[in-house]
XYZ file of C-alpha atoms in Angstrom:
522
model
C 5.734 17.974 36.304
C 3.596 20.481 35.019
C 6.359 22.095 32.874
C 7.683 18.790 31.622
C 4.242 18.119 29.958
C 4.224 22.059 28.604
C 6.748 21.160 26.783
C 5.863 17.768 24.955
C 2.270 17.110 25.328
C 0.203 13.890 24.857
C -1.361 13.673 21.986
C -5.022 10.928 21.855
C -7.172 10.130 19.398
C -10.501 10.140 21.055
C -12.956 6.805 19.441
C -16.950 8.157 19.409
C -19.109 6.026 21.516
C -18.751 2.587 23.286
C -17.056 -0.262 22.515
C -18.542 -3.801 22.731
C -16.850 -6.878 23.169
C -16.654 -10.707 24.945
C -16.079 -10.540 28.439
C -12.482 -12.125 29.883
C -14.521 -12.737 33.230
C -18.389 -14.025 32.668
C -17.393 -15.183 28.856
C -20.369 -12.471 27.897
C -19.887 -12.774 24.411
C -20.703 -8.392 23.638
C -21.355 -7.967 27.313
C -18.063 -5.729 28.197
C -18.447 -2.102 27.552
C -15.726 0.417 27.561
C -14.979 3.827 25.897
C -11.351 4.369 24.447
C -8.640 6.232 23.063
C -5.482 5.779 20.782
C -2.621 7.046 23.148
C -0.043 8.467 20.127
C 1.888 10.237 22.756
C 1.189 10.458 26.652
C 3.332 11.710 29.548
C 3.686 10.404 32.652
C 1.669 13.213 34.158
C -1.239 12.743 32.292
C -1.311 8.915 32.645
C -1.128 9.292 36.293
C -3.938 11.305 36.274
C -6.007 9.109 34.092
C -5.654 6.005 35.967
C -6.902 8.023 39.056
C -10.117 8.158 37.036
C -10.139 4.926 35.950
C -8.808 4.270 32.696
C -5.974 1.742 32.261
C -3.867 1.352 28.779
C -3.354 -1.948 27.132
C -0.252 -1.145 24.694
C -1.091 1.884 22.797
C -4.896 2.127 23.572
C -6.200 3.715 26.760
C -9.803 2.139 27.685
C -12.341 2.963 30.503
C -15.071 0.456 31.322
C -18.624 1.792 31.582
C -19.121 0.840 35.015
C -22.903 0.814 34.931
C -23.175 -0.695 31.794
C -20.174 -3.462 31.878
C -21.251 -6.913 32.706
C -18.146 -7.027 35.465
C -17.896 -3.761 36.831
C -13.861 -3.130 36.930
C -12.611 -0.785 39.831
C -9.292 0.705 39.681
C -6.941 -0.959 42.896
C -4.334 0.246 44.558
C -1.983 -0.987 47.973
C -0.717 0.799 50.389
C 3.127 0.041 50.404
C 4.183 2.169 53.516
C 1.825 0.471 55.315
C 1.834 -2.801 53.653
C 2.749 -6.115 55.833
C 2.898 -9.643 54.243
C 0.223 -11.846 55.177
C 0.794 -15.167 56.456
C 0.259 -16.981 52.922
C 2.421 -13.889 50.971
C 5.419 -15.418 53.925
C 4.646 -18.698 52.899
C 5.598 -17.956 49.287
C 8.639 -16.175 50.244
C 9.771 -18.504 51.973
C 9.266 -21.106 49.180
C 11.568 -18.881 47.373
C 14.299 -19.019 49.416
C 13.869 -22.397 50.311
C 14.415 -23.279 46.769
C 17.115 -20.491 46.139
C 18.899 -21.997 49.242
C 18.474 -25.671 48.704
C 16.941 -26.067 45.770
C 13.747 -27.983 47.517
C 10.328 -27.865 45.324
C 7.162 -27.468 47.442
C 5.022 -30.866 47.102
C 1.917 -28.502 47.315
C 2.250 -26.865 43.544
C 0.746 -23.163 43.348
C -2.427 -24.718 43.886
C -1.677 -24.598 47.677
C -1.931 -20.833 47.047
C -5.114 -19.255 46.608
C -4.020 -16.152 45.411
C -2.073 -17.206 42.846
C -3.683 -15.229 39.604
C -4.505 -16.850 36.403
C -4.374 -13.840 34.325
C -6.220 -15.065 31.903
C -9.312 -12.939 32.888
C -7.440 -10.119 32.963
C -6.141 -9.514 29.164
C -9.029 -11.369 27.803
C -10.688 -7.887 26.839
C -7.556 -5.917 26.261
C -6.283 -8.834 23.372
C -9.453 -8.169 21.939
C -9.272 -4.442 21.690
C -5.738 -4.748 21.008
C -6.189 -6.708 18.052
C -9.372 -4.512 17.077
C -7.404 -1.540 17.143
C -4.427 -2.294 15.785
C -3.405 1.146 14.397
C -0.372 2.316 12.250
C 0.207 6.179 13.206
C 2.213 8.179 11.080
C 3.711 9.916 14.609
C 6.591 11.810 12.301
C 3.943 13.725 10.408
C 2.194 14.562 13.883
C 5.027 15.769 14.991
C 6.039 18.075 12.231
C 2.915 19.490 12.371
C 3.031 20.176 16.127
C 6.133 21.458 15.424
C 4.954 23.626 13.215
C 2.219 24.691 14.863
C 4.388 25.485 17.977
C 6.682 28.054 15.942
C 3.806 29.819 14.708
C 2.101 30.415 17.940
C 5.938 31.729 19.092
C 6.293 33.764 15.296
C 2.380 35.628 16.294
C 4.044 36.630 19.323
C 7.591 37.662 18.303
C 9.587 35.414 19.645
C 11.767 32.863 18.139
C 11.026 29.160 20.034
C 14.164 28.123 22.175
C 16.106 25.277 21.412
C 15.554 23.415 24.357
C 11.561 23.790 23.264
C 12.067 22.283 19.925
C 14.186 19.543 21.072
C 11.566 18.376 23.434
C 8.613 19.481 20.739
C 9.770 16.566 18.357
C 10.908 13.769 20.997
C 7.350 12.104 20.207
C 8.876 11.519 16.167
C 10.820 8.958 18.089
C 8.233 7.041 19.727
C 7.175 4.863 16.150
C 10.912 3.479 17.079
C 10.008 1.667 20.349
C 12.018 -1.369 19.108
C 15.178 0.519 17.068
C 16.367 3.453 19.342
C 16.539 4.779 22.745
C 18.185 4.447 25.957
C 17.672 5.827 29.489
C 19.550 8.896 30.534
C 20.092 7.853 33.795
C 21.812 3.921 34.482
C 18.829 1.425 35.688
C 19.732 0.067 39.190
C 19.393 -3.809 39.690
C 18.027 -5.586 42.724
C 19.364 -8.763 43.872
C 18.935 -11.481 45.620
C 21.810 -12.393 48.348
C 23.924 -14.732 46.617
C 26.740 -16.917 47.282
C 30.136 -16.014 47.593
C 33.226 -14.052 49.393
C 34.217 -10.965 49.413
C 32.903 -7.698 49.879
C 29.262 -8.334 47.688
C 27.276 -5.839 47.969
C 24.006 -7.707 47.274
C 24.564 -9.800 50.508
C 23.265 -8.428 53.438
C 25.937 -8.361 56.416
C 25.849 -10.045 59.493
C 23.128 -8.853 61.398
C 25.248 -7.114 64.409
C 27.185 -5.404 61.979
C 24.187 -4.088 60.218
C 22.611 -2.792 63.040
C 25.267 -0.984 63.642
C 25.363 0.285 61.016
C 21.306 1.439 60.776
C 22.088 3.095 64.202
C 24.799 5.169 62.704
C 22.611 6.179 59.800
C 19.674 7.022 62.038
C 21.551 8.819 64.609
C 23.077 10.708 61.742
C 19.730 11.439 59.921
C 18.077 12.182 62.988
C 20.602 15.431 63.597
C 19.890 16.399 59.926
C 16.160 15.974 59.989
C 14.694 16.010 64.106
C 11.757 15.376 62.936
C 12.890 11.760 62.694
C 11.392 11.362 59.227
C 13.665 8.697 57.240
C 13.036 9.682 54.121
C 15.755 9.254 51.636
C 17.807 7.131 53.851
C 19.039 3.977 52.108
C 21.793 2.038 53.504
C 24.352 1.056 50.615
C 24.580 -2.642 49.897
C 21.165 -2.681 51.707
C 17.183 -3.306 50.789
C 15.463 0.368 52.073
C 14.296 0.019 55.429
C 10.526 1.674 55.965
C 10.172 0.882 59.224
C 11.050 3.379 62.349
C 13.664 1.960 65.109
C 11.875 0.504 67.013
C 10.014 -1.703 64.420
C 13.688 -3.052 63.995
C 13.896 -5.198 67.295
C 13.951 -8.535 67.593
C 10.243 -8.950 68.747
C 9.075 -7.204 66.114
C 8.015 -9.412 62.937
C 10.072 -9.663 60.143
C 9.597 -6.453 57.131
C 9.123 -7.503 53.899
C 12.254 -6.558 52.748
C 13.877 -8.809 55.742
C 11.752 -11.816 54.282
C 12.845 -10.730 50.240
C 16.258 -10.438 50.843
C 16.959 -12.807 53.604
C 20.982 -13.950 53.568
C 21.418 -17.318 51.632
C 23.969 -19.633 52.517
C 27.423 -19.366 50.273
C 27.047 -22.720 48.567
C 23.276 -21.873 48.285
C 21.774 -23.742 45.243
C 20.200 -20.742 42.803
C 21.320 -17.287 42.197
C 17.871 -15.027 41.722
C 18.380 -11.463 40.331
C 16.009 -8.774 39.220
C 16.471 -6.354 37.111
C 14.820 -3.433 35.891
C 15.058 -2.371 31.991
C 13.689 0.422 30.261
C 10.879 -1.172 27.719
C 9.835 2.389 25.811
C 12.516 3.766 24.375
C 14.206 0.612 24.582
C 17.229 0.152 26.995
C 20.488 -1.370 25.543
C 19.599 -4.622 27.467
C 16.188 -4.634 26.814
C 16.998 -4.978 22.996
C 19.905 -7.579 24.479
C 17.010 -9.738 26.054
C 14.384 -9.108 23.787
C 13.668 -12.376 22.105
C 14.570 -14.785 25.046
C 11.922 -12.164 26.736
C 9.266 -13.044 24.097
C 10.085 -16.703 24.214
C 9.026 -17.005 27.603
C 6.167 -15.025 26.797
C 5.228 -17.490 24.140
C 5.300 -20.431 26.017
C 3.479 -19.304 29.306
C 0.583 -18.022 26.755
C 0.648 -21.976 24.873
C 0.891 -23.672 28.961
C -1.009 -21.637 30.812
C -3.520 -20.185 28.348
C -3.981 -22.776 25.673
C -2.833 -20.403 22.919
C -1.704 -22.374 19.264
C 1.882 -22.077 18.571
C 1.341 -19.480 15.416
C -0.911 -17.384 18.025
C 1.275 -15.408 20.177
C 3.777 -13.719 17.707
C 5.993 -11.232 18.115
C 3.974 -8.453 17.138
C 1.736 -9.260 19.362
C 4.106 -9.300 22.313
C 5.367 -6.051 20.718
C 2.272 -4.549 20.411
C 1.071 -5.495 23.971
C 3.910 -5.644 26.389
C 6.617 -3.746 24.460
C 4.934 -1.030 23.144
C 4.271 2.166 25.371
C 2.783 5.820 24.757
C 4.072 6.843 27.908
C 7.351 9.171 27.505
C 10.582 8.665 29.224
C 10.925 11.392 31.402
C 14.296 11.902 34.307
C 13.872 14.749 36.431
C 16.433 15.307 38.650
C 14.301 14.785 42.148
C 12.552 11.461 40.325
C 13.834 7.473 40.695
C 17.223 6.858 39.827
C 15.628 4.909 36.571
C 13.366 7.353 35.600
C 9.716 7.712 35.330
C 8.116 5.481 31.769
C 7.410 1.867 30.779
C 9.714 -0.965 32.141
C 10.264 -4.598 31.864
C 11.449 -5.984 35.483
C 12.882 -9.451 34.546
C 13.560 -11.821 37.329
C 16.738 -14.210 36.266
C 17.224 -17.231 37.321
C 21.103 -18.822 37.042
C 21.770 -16.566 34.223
C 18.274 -16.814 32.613
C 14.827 -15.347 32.507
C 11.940 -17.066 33.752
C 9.437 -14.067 34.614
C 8.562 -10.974 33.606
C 7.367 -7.761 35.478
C 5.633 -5.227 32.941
C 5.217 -2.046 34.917
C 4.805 1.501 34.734
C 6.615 4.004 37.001
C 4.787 7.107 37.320
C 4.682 10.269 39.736
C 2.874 8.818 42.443
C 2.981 4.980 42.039
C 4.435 1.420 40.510
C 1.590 0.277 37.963
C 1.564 -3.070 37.349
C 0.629 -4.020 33.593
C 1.277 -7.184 32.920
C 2.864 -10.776 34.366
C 4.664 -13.609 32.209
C 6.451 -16.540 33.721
C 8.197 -19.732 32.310
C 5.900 -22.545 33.310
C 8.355 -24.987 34.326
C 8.301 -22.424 37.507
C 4.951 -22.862 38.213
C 5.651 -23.937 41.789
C 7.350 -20.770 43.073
C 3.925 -19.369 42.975
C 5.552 -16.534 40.388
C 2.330 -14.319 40.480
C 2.555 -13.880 44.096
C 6.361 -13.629 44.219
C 6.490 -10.572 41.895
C 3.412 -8.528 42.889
C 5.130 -8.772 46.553
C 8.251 -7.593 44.883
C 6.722 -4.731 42.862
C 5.303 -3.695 46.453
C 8.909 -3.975 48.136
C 10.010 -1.686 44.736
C 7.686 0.309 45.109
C 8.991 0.931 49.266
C 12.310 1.521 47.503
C 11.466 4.328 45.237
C 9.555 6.309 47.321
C 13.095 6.607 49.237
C 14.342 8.760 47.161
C 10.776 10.117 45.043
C 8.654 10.665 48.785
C 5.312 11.073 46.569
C 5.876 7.662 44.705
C 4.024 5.777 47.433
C 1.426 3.322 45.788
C 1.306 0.242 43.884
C -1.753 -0.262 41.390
C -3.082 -3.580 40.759
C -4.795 -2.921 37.626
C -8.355 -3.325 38.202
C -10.402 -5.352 41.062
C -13.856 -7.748 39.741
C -15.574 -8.660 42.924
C -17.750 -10.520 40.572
C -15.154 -12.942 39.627
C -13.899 -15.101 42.124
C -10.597 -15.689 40.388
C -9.553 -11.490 40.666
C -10.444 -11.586 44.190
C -6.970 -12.199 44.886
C -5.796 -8.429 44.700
C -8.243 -7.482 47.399
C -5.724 -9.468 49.876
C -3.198 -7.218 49.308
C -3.685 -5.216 52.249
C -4.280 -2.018 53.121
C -5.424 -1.679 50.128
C -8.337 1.119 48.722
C -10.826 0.894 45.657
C -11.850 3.867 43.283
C -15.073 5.340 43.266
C -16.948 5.127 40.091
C -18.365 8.663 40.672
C -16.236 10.791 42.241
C -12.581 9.588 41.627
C -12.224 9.412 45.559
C -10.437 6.650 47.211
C -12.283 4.513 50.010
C -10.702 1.506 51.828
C -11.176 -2.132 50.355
C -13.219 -2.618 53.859
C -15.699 -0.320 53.374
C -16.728 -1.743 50.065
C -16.923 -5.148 49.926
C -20.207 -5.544 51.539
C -21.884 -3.146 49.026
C -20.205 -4.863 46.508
C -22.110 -8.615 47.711
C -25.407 -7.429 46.941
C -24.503 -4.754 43.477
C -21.657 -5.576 40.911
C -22.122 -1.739 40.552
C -21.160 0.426 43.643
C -21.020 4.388 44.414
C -18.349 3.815 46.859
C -18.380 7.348 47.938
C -21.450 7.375 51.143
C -21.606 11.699 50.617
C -24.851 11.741 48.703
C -23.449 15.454 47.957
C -20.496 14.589 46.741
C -19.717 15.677 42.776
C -16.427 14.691 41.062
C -14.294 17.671 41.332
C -11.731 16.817 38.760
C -15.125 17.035 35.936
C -14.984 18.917 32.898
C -16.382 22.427 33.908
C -15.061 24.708 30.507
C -14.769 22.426 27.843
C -14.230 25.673 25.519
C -10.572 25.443 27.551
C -9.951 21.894 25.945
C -7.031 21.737 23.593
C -7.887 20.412 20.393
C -4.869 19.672 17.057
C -6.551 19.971 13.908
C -5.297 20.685 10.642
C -1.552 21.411 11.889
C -3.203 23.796 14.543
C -3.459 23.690 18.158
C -6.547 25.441 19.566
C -8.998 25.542 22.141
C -12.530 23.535 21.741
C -13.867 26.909 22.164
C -12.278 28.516 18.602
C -12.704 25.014 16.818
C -16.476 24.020 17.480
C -17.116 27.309 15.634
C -15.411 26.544 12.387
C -17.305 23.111 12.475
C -21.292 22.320 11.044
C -21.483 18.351 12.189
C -23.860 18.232 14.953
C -22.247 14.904 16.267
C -18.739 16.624 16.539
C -19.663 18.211 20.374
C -21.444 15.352 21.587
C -17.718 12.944 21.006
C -15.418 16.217 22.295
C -17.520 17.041 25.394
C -18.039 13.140 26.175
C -14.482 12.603 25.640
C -13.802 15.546 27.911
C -15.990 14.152 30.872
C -14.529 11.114 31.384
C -10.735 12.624 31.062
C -11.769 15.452 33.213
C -10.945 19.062 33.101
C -7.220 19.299 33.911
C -6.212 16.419 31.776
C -8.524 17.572 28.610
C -6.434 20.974 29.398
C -3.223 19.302 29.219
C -3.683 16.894 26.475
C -3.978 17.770 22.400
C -7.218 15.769 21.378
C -6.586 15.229 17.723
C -9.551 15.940 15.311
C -9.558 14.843 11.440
């Protein structure tokens, strides 16, 4: 990774102080407090990194609440896959799904049956606003020219001439402005079905279950001579959901997996065909351009049903802006998911047509969830449910092949607001300290969390955030077509106010990050 981000680093605009603006949760009209950044450039790397200290992006812009200071204190969330088993009401939407993809029966019950069913409302409230706050036109060619530039003269001072390969990677970020005109995925983007009707040999229908037993024996038996520890990693049965449970987990009185309940065989004349597929979003895929505006027409009616929003309110650039647009760079290495590591759309289709959308993140070490749309006629499948269970069961899937891509991120967790509760029953799950950027099961916070919105989750009174900002001379600052460390710029600077924005922006990103990352000064 670390190479990879050597050779096209993220470039953020840093915003001085704290912004202020009306709560999504309490409805605290200047009570929600966050610093931010404008993301021109980021890799996947560095995003990762950030999210593990609590910032989250919303399009372009990368925010971080002020936990002691926020009116509803928003901790970072993230789910366990590996261990993760359904719940009895995550089986009971499941098997609403195939009930209905099966025999096309509607549950009487509605979503409201299902309590965890989120409104998401609450969630984008604050990012709209900052969104639409910040709405910033970059000129991202002239950045890169002058990184560029600045790159070849650093090689010239040392007498070399910059490699090709360097150059090409140097002036990828030129391309990013383009989100919506160029771009596809080196590598093809696999799609996961549902079983569906028909003969033949399909590969999306799971065989009869002797014959696939058989054939998981054979695997195992194989994999075990190659690997005696008896680890399974990178085994994945063609034609088959990945399989995360050892052998014995696989007899009959164990219960069902979660991919057993996903992808459970549907009779031939079964009534729906469900498919999900999983498009690049930033630089857009082929069929992400293909789908784009039946994409953003779902998107506008779930915001007019389910959120009240006027007809002339969402527009395209919003969706664009929000959903569509990404700083996060496409990256393939060759020991990463088959679809790469960046910004994706994961659209479910439903007899040919979309009627939800997945916006997700794929990054070194987990599936980030951004964002969920759904047509509203489909209310009743219980949608939000369906596709965080789904991200979870993708999630399982990559970390087949990419062994250190083994979490799923909620977003954040408001134990203040009843509605966001849900994502705490997502279990095992673990919330981020505040503090020290350490991760402490859901369990062991909850009851501080009844009698403080604000919680050090971390019970070491000792215990220091080691990831802080220790030599903020060592962060990398791009000024004037330059790249330099904080240490050589502060000196050619006389504005007393200029340290107190670099070293708070270089606390909360922390030392590696503000290493990493070119924090561009005016």
């Amino acid at each position: 990774m670390a190479s990879w981000a050597a050779l096209s680093p993220s470039i953020v605009e840093y915003f001085e102080g704290e912004d202020s603006y009306r709560c999504g949760y309490c409805k605290n009209e200047s009570g929600s407090r966050s610093n931010g950044m404008w993301a021109h450039s980021m890799t996947v790397q560095d995003y990762q990194d950030l999210i593990d200290r609590g910032w989250r992006r919303s399009g372009k812009y990368v925010y971080k609440p002020v936990m002691n200071q926020t009116c509803c204190p928003q901790y970072t969330i993230r789910c366990r896959p590996l261990q993760f088993q359904p719940s009895k009401s995550h089986k009971k939407v499941l098997k609403k799904m195939l009930k209905f993809l099966a025999k096309g029966e509607i549950s009487k019950g509605n979503c409201e049956d299902e309590p965890m069913e989120p409104t998401m409302e609450e969630t984008v409230a604050g990012d709209f606003a900052l969104i639409n706050k910040l709405d910033i036109q970059c000129d991202l060619k002239t950045l890169s020219d002058d990184l560029k530039e600045s790159f070849e003269s650093e090689e010239k001072k040392k007498g070399k001439s910059p490699k090709k390969e360097e150059s090409k990677e140097l002036i990828q970020s030129q391309h990013i402005e383009e989100k919506l005109g160029s771009g596809e995925p080196s590598h093809p983007i696999k799609m996961h079905m549902a079983p569906k009707p028909g003969k033949g040999a399909d590969l999306s229908k799971p065989p009869c279950r002797k014959a696939k037993e058989i054939r998981k024996e054979r695997k195992r038996l194989k994999l075990m001579q190659q690997n005696p520890a008896g680890e399974l990693e990178g085994f994945h049965a063609q034609g088959e959901p990945p399989s995360l449970l050892p052998p014995k987990a696989n007899k009959s009185n164990q219960p069902k997996s979660l991919e057993d309940l996903i992808f459970e065989s549907l009779p031939e004349n079964a009534s729906h065909k469900l498919e999900v597929r999983v498009v690049r979003s930033s630089p857009p895929s082929s069929q992400f351009k293909a789908t784009f505006q039946e994409s953003y027409q779902v998107y506008k009616r779930y915001q007019m049903v389910i959120h009240k929003d006027p007809p002339d309110k969402p527009t395209v650039s919003q969706f664009t802006r929000f959903l569509c647009s990404s700083p996060l760079e496409a990256e393939n290495p060759p020991h990463g998911p088959d679809c790469g590591y960046g910004s994706f759309h994961q659209q479910y289709w439903l007899d040919g047509r979309i009627i939800a959308v997945g916006v997700i993140d794929i990054l070194p070490y987990c599936v980030s969830s951004v964002y969920l749309y759904y047509d509203p006629d489909y209310s009743f499948l219980s949608l939000g449910v369906y596709s965080a269970l789904r991200e979870i069961g993708f999630t399982r899937q990559l970390h087949q092949k990419t062994s250190q891509l083994s979490y799923y991120y909620m977003g954040f967790y408001i134990h203040s607001c009843p509605k966001m509760k849900y994502k705490g029953q997502y279990r095992p799950s673990d919330l981020l300290c505040p503090e020290t950027y350490v991760w402490v099961p859901i369990e062991q916070c909850l009851s501080s969390l009844d009698n403080s919105k604000y919680c050090r989750f971390n019970q070491d009174p000792e215990a220091v955030d080691e990831g802080r900002s220790k030599e903020p001379d060592r962060l990398q600052v791009f000024h004037k077509k330059a790249i330099m460390p904080y240490g050589v710029y502060k000196k050619q600077q006389k504005d007393p106010s200029e340290e107190a924005a670099v070293l708070q922006y270089a606390g909360l990103v922390g030392q590696a990050c503000s290493e990493r990352m070119l924090l561009l000064r005016n």
